[in-house]
Coordinates of C-alpha atoms and ligand atoms in Angstrom, one line a residue:
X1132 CA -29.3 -16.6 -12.4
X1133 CA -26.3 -14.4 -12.1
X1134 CA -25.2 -12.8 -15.2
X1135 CA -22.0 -13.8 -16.6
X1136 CA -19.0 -11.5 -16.2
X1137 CA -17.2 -10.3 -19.3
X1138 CA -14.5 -12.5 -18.3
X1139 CA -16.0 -15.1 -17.9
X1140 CA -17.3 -14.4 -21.0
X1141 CA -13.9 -14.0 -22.8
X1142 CA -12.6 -17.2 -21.0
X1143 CA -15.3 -19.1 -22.5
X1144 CA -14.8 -17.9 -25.5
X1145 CA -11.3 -17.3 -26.1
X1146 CA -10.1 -20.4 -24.0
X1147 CA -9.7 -24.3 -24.8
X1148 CA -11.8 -26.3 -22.2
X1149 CA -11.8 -29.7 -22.8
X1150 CA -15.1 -31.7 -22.0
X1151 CA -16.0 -34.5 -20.5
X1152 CA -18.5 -36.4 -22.2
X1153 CA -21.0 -37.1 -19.3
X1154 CA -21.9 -33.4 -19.7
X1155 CA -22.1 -33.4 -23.3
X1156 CA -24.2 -36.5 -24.3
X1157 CA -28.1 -36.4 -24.1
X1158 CA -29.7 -39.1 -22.6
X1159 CA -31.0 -40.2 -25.8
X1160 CA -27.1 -40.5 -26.7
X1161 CA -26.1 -42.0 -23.4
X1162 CA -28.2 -45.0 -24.6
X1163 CA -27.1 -44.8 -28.1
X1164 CA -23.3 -45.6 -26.1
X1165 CA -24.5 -48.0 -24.1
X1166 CA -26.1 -50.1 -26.7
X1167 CA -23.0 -49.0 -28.8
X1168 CA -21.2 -50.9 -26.0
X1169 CA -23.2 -54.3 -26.0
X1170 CA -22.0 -56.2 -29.6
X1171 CA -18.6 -54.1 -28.9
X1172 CA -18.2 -56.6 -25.8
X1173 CA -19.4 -59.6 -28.1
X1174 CA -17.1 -58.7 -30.6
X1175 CA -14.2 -58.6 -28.2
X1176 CA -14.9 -62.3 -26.7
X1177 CA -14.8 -63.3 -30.4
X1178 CA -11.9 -61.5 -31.8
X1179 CA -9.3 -62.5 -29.4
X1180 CA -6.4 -62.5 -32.6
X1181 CA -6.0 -61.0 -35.2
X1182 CA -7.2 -64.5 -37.7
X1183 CA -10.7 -64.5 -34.7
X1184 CA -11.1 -60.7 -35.3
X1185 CA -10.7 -61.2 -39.1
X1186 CA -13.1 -63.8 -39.3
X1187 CA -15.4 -62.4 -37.1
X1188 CA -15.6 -59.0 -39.4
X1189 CA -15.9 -60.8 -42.3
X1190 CA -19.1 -62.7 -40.8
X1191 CA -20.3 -58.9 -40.1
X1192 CA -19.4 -57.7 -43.5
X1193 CA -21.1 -60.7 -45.3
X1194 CA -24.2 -60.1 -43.6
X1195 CA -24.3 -56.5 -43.9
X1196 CA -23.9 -57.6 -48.6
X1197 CA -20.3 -57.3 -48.7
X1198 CA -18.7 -59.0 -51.5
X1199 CA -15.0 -60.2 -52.0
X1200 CA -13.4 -57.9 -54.1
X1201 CA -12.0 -58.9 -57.1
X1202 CA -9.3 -57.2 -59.0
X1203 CA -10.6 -55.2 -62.4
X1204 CA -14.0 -55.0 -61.8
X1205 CA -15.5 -51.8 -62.5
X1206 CA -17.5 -51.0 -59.1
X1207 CA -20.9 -49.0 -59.0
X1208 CA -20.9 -46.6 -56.6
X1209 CA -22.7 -47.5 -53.6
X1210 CA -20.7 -51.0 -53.6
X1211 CA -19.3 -53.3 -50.5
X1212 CA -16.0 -55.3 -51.3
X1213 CA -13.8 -56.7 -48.5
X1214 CA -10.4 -58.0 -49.6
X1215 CA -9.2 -61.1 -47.1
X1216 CA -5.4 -61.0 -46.9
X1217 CA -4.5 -64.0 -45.5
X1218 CA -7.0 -64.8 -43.0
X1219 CA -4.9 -62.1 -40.8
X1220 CA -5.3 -58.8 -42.2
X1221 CA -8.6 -57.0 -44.0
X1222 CA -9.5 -54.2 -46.3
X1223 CA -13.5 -53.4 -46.4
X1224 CA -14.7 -50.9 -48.8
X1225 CA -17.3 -48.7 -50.4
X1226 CA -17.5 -47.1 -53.9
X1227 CA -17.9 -43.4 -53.2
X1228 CA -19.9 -41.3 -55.7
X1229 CA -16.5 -39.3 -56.7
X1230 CA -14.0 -40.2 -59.6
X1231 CA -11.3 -42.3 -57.9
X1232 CA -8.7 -39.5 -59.0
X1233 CA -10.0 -37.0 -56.1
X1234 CA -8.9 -39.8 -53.4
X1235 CA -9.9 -42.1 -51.2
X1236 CA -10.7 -42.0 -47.2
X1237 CA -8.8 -44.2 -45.5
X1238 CA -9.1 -45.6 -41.5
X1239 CA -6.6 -47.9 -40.3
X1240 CA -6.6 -50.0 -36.9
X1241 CA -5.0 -52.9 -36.2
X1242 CA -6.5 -56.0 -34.7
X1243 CA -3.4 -58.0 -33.1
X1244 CA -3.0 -57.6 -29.3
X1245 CA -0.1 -58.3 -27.3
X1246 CA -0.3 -62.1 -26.3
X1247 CA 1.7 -65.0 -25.2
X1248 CA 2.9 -66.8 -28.7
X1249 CA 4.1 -70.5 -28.4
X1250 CA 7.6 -71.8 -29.4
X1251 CA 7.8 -73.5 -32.3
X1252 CA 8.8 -76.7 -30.0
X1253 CA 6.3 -75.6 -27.1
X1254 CA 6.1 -78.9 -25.3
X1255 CA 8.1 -79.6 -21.9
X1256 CA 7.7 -81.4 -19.4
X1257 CA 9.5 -80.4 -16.1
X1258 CA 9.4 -82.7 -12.7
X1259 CA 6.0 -84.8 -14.5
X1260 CA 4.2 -81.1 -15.5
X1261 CA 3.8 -80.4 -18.8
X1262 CA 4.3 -76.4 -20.0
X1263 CA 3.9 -75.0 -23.2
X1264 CA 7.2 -72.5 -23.9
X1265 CA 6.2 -69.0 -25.0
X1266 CA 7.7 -66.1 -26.5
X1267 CA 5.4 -62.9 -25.6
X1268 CA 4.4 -61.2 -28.8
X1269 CA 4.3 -57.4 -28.4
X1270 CA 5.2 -55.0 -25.2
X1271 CA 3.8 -56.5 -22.0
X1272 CA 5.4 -55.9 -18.5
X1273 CA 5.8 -59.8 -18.0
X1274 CA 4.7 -60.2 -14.3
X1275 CA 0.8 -59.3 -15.4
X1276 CA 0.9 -62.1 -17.4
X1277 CA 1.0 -64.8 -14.3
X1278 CA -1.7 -66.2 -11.9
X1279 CA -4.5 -65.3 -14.8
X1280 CA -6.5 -67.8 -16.3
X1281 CA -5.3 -68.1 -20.2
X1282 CA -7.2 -69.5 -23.1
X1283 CA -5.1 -71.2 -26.2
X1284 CA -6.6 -69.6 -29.7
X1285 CA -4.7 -70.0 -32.8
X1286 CA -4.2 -72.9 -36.2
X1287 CA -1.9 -75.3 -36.6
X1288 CA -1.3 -75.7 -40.3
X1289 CA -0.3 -79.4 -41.3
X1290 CA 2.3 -80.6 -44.2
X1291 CA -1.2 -82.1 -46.2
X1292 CA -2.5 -78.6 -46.5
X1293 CA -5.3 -79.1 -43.9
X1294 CA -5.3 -77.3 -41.0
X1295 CA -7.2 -77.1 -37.6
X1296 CA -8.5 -74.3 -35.9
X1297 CA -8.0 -74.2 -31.7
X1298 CA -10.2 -72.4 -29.4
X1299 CA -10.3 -73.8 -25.6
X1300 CA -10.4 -71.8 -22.7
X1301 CA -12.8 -69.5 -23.9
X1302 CA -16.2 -71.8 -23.4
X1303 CA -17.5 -72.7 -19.7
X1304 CA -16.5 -75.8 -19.7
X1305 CA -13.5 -75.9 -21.2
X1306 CA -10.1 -76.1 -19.0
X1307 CA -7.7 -72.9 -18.8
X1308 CA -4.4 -72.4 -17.7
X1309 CA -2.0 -70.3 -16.5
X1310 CA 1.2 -69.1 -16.0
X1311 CA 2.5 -69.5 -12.5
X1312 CA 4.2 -67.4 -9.9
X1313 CA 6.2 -67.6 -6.6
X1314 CA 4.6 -67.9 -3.2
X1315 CA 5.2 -63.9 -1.3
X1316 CA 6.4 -66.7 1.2
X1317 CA 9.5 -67.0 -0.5
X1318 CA 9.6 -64.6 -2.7
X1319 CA 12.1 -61.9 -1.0
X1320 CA 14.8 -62.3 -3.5
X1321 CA 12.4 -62.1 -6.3
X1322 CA 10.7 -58.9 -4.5
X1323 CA 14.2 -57.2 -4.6
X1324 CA 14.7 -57.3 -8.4
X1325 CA 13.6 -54.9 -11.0
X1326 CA 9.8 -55.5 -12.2
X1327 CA 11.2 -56.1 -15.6
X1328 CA 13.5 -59.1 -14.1
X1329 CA 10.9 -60.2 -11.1
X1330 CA 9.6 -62.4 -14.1
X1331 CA 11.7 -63.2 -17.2
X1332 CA 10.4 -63.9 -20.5
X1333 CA 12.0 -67.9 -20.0
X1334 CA 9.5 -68.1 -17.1
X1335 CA 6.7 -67.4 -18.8
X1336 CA 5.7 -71.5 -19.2
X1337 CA 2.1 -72.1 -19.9
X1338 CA 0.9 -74.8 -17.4
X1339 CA -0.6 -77.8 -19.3
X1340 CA -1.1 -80.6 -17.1
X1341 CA 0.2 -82.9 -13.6
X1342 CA -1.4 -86.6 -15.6
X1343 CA 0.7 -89.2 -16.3
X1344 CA 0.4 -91.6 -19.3
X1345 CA -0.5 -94.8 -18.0
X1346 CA 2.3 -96.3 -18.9
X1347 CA 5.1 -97.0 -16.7
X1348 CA 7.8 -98.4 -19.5
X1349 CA 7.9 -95.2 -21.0
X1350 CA 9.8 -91.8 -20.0
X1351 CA 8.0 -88.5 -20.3
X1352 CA 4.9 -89.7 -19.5
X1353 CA 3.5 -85.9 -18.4
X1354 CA 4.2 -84.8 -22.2
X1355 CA 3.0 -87.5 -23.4
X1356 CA -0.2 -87.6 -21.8
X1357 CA -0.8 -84.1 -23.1
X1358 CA 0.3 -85.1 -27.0
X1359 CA -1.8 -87.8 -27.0
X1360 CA -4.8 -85.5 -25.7
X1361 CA -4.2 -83.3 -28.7
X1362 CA -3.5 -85.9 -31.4
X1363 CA -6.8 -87.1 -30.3
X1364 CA -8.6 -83.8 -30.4
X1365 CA -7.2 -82.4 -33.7
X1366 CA -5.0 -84.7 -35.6
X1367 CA -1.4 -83.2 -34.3
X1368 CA 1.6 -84.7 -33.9
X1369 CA 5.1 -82.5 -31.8
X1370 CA 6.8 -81.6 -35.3
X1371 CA 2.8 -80.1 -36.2
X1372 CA 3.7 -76.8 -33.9
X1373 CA 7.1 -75.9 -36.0
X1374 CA 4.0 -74.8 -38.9
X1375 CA 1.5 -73.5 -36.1
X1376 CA 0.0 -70.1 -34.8
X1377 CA -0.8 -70.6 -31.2
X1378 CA -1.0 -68.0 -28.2
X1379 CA -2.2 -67.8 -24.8
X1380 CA -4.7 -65.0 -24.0
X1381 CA -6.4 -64.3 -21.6
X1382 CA -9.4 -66.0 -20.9
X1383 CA -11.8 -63.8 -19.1
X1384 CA -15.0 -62.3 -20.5
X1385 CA -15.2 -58.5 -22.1
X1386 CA -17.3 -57.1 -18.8
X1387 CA -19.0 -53.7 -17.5
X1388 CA -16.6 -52.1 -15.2
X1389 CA -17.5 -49.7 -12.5
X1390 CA -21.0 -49.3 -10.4
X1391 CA -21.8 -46.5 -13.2
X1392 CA -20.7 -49.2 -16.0
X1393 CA -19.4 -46.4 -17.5
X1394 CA -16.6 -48.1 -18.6
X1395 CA -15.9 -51.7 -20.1
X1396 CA -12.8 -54.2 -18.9
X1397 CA -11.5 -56.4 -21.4
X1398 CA -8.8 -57.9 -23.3
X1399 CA -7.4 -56.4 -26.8
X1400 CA -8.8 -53.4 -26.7
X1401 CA -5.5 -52.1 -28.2
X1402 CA -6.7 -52.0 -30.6
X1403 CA -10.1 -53.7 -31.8
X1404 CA -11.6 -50.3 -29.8
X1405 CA -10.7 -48.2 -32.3
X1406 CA -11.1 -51.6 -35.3
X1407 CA -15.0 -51.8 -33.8
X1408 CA -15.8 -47.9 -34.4
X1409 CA -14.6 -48.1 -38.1
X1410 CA -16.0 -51.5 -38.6
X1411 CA -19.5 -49.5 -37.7
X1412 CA -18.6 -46.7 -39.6
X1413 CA -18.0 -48.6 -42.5
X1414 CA -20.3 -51.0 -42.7
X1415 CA -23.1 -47.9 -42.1
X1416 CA -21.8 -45.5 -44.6
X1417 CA -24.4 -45.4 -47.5
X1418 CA -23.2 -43.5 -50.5
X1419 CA -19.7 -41.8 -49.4
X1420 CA -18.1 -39.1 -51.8
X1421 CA -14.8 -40.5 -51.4
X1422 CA -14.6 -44.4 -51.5
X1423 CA -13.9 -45.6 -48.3
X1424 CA -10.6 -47.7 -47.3
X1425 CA -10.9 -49.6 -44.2
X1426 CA -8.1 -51.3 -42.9
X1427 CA -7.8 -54.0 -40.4
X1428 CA -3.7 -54.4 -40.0
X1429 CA -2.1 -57.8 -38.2
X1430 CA 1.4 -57.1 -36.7
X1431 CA 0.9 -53.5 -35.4
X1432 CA 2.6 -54.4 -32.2
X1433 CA 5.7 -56.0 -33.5
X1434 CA 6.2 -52.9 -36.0
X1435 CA 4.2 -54.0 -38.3
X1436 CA 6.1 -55.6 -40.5
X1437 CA 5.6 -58.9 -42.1
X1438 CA 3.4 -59.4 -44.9
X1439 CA 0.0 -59.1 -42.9
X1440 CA 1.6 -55.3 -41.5
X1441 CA 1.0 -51.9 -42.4
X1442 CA 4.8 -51.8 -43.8
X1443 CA 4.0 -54.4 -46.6
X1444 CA 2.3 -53.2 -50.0
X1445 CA -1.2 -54.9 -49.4
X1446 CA -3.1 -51.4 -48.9
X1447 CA -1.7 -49.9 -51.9
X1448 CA -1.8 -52.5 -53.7
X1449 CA -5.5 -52.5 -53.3
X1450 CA -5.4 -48.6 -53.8
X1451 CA -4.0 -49.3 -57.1
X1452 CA -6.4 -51.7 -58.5
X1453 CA -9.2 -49.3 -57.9
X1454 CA -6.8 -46.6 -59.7
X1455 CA -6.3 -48.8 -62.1
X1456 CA -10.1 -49.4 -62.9
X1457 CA -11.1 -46.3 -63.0
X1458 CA -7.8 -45.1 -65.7
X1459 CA -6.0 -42.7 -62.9
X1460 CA -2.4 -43.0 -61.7
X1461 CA -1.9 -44.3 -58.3
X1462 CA 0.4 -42.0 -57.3
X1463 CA -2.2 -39.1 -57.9
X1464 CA -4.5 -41.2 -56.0
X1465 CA -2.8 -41.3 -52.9
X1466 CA -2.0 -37.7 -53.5
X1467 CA -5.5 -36.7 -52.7
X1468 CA -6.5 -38.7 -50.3
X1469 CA -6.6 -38.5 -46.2
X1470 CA -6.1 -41.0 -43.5
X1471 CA -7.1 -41.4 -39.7
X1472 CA -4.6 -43.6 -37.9
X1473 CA -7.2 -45.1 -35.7
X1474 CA -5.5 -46.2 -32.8
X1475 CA -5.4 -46.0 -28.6
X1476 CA -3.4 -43.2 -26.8
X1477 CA -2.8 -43.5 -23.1
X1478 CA -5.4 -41.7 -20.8
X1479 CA -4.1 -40.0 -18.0
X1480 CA -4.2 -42.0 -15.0
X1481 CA -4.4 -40.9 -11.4
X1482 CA -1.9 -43.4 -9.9
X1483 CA 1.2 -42.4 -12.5
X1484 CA 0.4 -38.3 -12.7
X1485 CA 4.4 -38.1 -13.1
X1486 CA 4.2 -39.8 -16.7
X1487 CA 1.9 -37.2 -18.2
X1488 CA 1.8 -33.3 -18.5
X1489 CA -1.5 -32.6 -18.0
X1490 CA -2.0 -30.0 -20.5
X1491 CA -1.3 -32.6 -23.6
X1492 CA -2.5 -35.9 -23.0
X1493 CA -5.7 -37.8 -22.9
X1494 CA -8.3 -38.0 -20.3
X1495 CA -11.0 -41.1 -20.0
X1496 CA -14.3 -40.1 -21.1
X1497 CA -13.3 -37.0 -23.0
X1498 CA -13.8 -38.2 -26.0
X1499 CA -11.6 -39.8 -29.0
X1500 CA -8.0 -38.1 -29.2
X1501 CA -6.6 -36.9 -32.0
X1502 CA -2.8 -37.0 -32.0
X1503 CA -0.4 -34.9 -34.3
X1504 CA 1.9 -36.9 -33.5
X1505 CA 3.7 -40.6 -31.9
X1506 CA 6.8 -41.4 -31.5
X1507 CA 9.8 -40.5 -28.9
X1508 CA 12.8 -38.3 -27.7
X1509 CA 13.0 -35.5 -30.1
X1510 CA 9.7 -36.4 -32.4
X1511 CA 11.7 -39.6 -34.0
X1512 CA 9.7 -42.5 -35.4
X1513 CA 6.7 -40.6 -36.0
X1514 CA 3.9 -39.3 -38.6
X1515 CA 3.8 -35.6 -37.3
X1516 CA 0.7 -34.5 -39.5
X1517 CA 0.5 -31.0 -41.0
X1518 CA -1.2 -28.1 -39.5
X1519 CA -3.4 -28.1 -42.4
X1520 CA -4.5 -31.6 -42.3
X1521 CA -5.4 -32.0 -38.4
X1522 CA -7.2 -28.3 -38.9
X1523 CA -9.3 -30.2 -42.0
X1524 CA -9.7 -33.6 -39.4
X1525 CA -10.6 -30.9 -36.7
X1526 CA -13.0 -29.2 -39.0
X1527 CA -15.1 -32.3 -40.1
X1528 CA -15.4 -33.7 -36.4
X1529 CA -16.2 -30.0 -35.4
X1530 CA -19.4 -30.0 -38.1
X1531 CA -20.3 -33.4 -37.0
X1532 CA -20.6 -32.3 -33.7
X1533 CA -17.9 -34.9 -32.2
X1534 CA -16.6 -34.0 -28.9
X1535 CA -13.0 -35.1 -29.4
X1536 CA -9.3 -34.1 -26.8
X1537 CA -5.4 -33.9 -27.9
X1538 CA -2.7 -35.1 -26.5
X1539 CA 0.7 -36.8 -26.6
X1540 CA 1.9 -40.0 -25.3
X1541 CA 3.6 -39.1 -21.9
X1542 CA 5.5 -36.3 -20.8
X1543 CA 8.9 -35.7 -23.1
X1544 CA 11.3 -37.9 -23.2
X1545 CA 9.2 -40.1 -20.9
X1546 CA 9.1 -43.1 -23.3
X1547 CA 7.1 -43.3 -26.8
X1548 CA 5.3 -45.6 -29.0
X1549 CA 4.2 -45.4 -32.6
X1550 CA 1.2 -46.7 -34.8
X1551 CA 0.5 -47.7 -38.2
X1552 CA 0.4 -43.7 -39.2
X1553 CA 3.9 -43.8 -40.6
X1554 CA 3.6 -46.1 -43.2
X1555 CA 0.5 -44.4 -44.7
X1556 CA 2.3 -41.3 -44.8
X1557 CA 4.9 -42.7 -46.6
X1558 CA 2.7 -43.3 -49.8
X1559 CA 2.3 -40.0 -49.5
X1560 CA -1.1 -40.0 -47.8
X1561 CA -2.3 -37.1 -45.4
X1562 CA -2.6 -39.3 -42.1
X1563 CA -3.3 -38.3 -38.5
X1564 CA -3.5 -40.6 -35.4
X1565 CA -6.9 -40.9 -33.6
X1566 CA -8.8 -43.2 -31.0
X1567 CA -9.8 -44.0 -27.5
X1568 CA -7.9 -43.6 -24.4
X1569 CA -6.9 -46.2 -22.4
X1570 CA -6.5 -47.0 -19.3
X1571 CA -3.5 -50.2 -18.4
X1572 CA -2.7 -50.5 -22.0
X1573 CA -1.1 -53.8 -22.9
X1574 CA -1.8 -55.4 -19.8
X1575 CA -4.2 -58.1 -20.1
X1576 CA -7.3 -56.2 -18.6
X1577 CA -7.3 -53.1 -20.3
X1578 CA -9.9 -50.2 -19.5
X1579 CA -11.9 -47.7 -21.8
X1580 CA -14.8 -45.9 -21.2
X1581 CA -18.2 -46.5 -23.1
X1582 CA -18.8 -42.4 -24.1
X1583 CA -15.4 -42.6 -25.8
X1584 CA -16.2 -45.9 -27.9
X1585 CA -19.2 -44.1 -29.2
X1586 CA -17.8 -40.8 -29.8
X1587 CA -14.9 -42.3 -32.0
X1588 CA -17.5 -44.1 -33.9
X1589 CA -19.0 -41.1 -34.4
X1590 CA -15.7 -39.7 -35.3
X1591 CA -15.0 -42.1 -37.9
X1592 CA -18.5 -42.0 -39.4
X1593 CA -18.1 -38.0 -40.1
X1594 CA -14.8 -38.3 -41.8
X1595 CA -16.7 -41.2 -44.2
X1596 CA -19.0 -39.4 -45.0
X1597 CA -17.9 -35.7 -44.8
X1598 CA -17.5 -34.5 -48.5
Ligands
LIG3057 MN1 -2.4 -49.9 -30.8
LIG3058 MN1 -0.4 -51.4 -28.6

């Protein structure tokens, strides 16, 4: 063994390397992440929207004693309460051993995905095929979203206050569907536009069926056909889809990707990635100092507005009812208390080096990023957290051993996004954006890697339960 130089030695030391995570975990841990990875994959083939995902963790949190909260109560510490808002958004929680005036811990993801959404009058039929009319929900480059199988997931809600839950496309057996595209045969003209025109958002038609009702007195018989299937299945009649949720998804499976399976390929993971880790971290947290807030937002890709979002009053709302039990002031509440953002960044990728600077973004497998800050152009639109507060985040993952990167979205003035960070902040909460890289984000087979799920578990447990 050579001896290090003293520059090497100062480089080591003085320098910021980051690391990838194949050369950081033990093998003990690469099997913790792998078997991290397992009901991760399950939870994903579950959780296709945000009402699945809620649902789902719900079924988690009731098994693991969680109780609905209810509003007054005074709390021991130690004690699970989850508070259902609407079927579409969730807030799990456990009593920390402090006074509720030094502040809660709060980690926020948000568990809608990017999805075809039906019209509310869906039905057509054109030339004896029946299509369901979309209009995409979040930012999707529209030609991914053709020649993939699709599943239907969503509730119709009917006038007598019932309502019916549909799932097919995701079982077997069941049929899927699709969206269709043009032959390269002739597709010349098409392969001359822009890739934001080669498909428009009006040709995104979910195809239904080719039957016709055996009927020959009647016009329409394609749609027909299909509305009779589904008044038979659940109940519906047309005018029941002007008070329904429905969306085509994909259909595929949550699978291992690579011959390492280092990574896994699925749909959603932006962001039930980074909704998974807290949903661990929470549910495993035993006696936290600061009682833990975690937040599972609906509308995150639309701006999260609506009353499901991040920009309605359900969080603090639920802030103040703890305050409120426990005699402090809300606003002195959210005064002392911190927030991780926990959301996806983009990791580099080797096909588009021109959209990153290489210095400041993510890489796969290097861990969970933590990013100061979102938005575009000149910093607008954005949470840009204090020096202080991602030093304090950097410090507890430090002491908890996390391996963690920085890094922006893009190069400047590249493009941009945002996340849920900014309307945290807004209730004057310290909040910082973390979570896992991704590779394809928003396209309907999205890529992370297995080391990085388990790291930004491990990221979110340490903020839980760091003092
Ligand atoms: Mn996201
Ligand atoms: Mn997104």
């Amino acid at each position: 063994m050579s001896e290090k130089t003293k520059g090497e030695e100062l480089r080591e030391k003085l320098f910021y390397q980051p690391k990838n995570l194949s050369e950081v975990l033990t093998p003990e841990e690469k099997t913790e992440a792998e078997k991290f990875a397992l009901p991760y994959k399950e939870f994903l083939d579950h959780a296709k929207t945000e009402r699945e995902a809620v649902s789902t963790i719900v079924g988690l949190l009731e098994k693991a004693g969680y109780v609905p909260f209810v509003p007054g109560t005074k709390y021991p510490a130690g004690a699970k309460v989850y508070l259902n808002n609407r079927g579409k958004a969730l807030i799990a929680s456990t009593i920390g051993t402090l006074d509720i005036g030094e502040g809660v811990r709060i980690e926020a993801a948000h568990i809608d995905s990017p999805r075809l959404d039906l019209k509310p009058n869906p039905l057509v039929e054109e030339q004896e095929l029946c299509y369901f009319k979309t209009h995409y929900y979040g930012g999707i480059k529209k030609y991914q979203w053709t020649a993939i199988p699709l599943s239907l997931h969503g509730v119709v809600a009917k006038r007598d206050g019932t309502s019916v839950t549909v799932t097919i496309g995701e079982d077997p057996d069941d049929p899927v569907f699709c969206v269709t595209d043009l032959l390269p045969h002739l597709g010349s003209d098409q392969m001359k536009k822009s890739m934001s025109e080669g498909i428009k958002g009006e040709q995104l038609n979910v195809l239904l069926g080719c039957e016709l009702y055996p009927d020959e007195k009647v016009s329409d018989r394609a749609k027909l056909n299909i509305m009779s299937l589904l008044a038979g299945k659940y109940g519906i009649t047309e005018r029941d889809f002007q008070s329904a949720e429905l969306c085509a998804v994909p259909a595929f499976r949550a699978r291992d990707l690579g011959l390492d399976r280092g990574m896994i390929g699925a749909y959603g993971h932006d962001d039930r990635v980074c909704a998974y880790a807290q949903l661990i971290a929470e549910i495993t947290v035993k006696s936290p100092a600061h009682t833990t807030v975690t937040v599972f937002a609906d509308k995150e890709e639309t701006g999260s507005n609506g009353v499901t979002g991040l920009n309605s009053h359900f969080l603090v709302d639920f802030i103040a009812d703890l305050a409120q039990t426990g005699g402090k002031e809300l606003r002195h509440v959210l005064r002392a208390s911190a927030c991780l953002s926990a959301d996806v960044n983009a990791a580099y990728d080797p096909a588009f080096p021109e959209v990153h600077e290489k210095n400041n973004c993510a890489f796969l497998g290097y861990g969970p990023v933590l990013t100061k800050y979102t938005g575009a152009r000149g910093k607008s639109s954005t949470n840009d957290a204090s020096a202080e507060f991602m030093a304090f985040v950097g410090g507890i993952l430090e002491r908890a051993k996390v391996t963690w990167q920085t890094g922006e979205l893009g190069k400047v003035d590249q493009g941009g996004g945002g996340t849920v960070a900014m309307f945290v902040s807004q209730f004057n909460v310290d909040t910082v954006d973390i979570g896992v890289p991704v590779l394809s984000m928003h396209a309907p087979f999205e890529v992370v890697s297995k080391a990085d799920l388990y790291m930004t578990y491990k990221a979110m447990e340490a903020f839980y339960k760091a003092q």
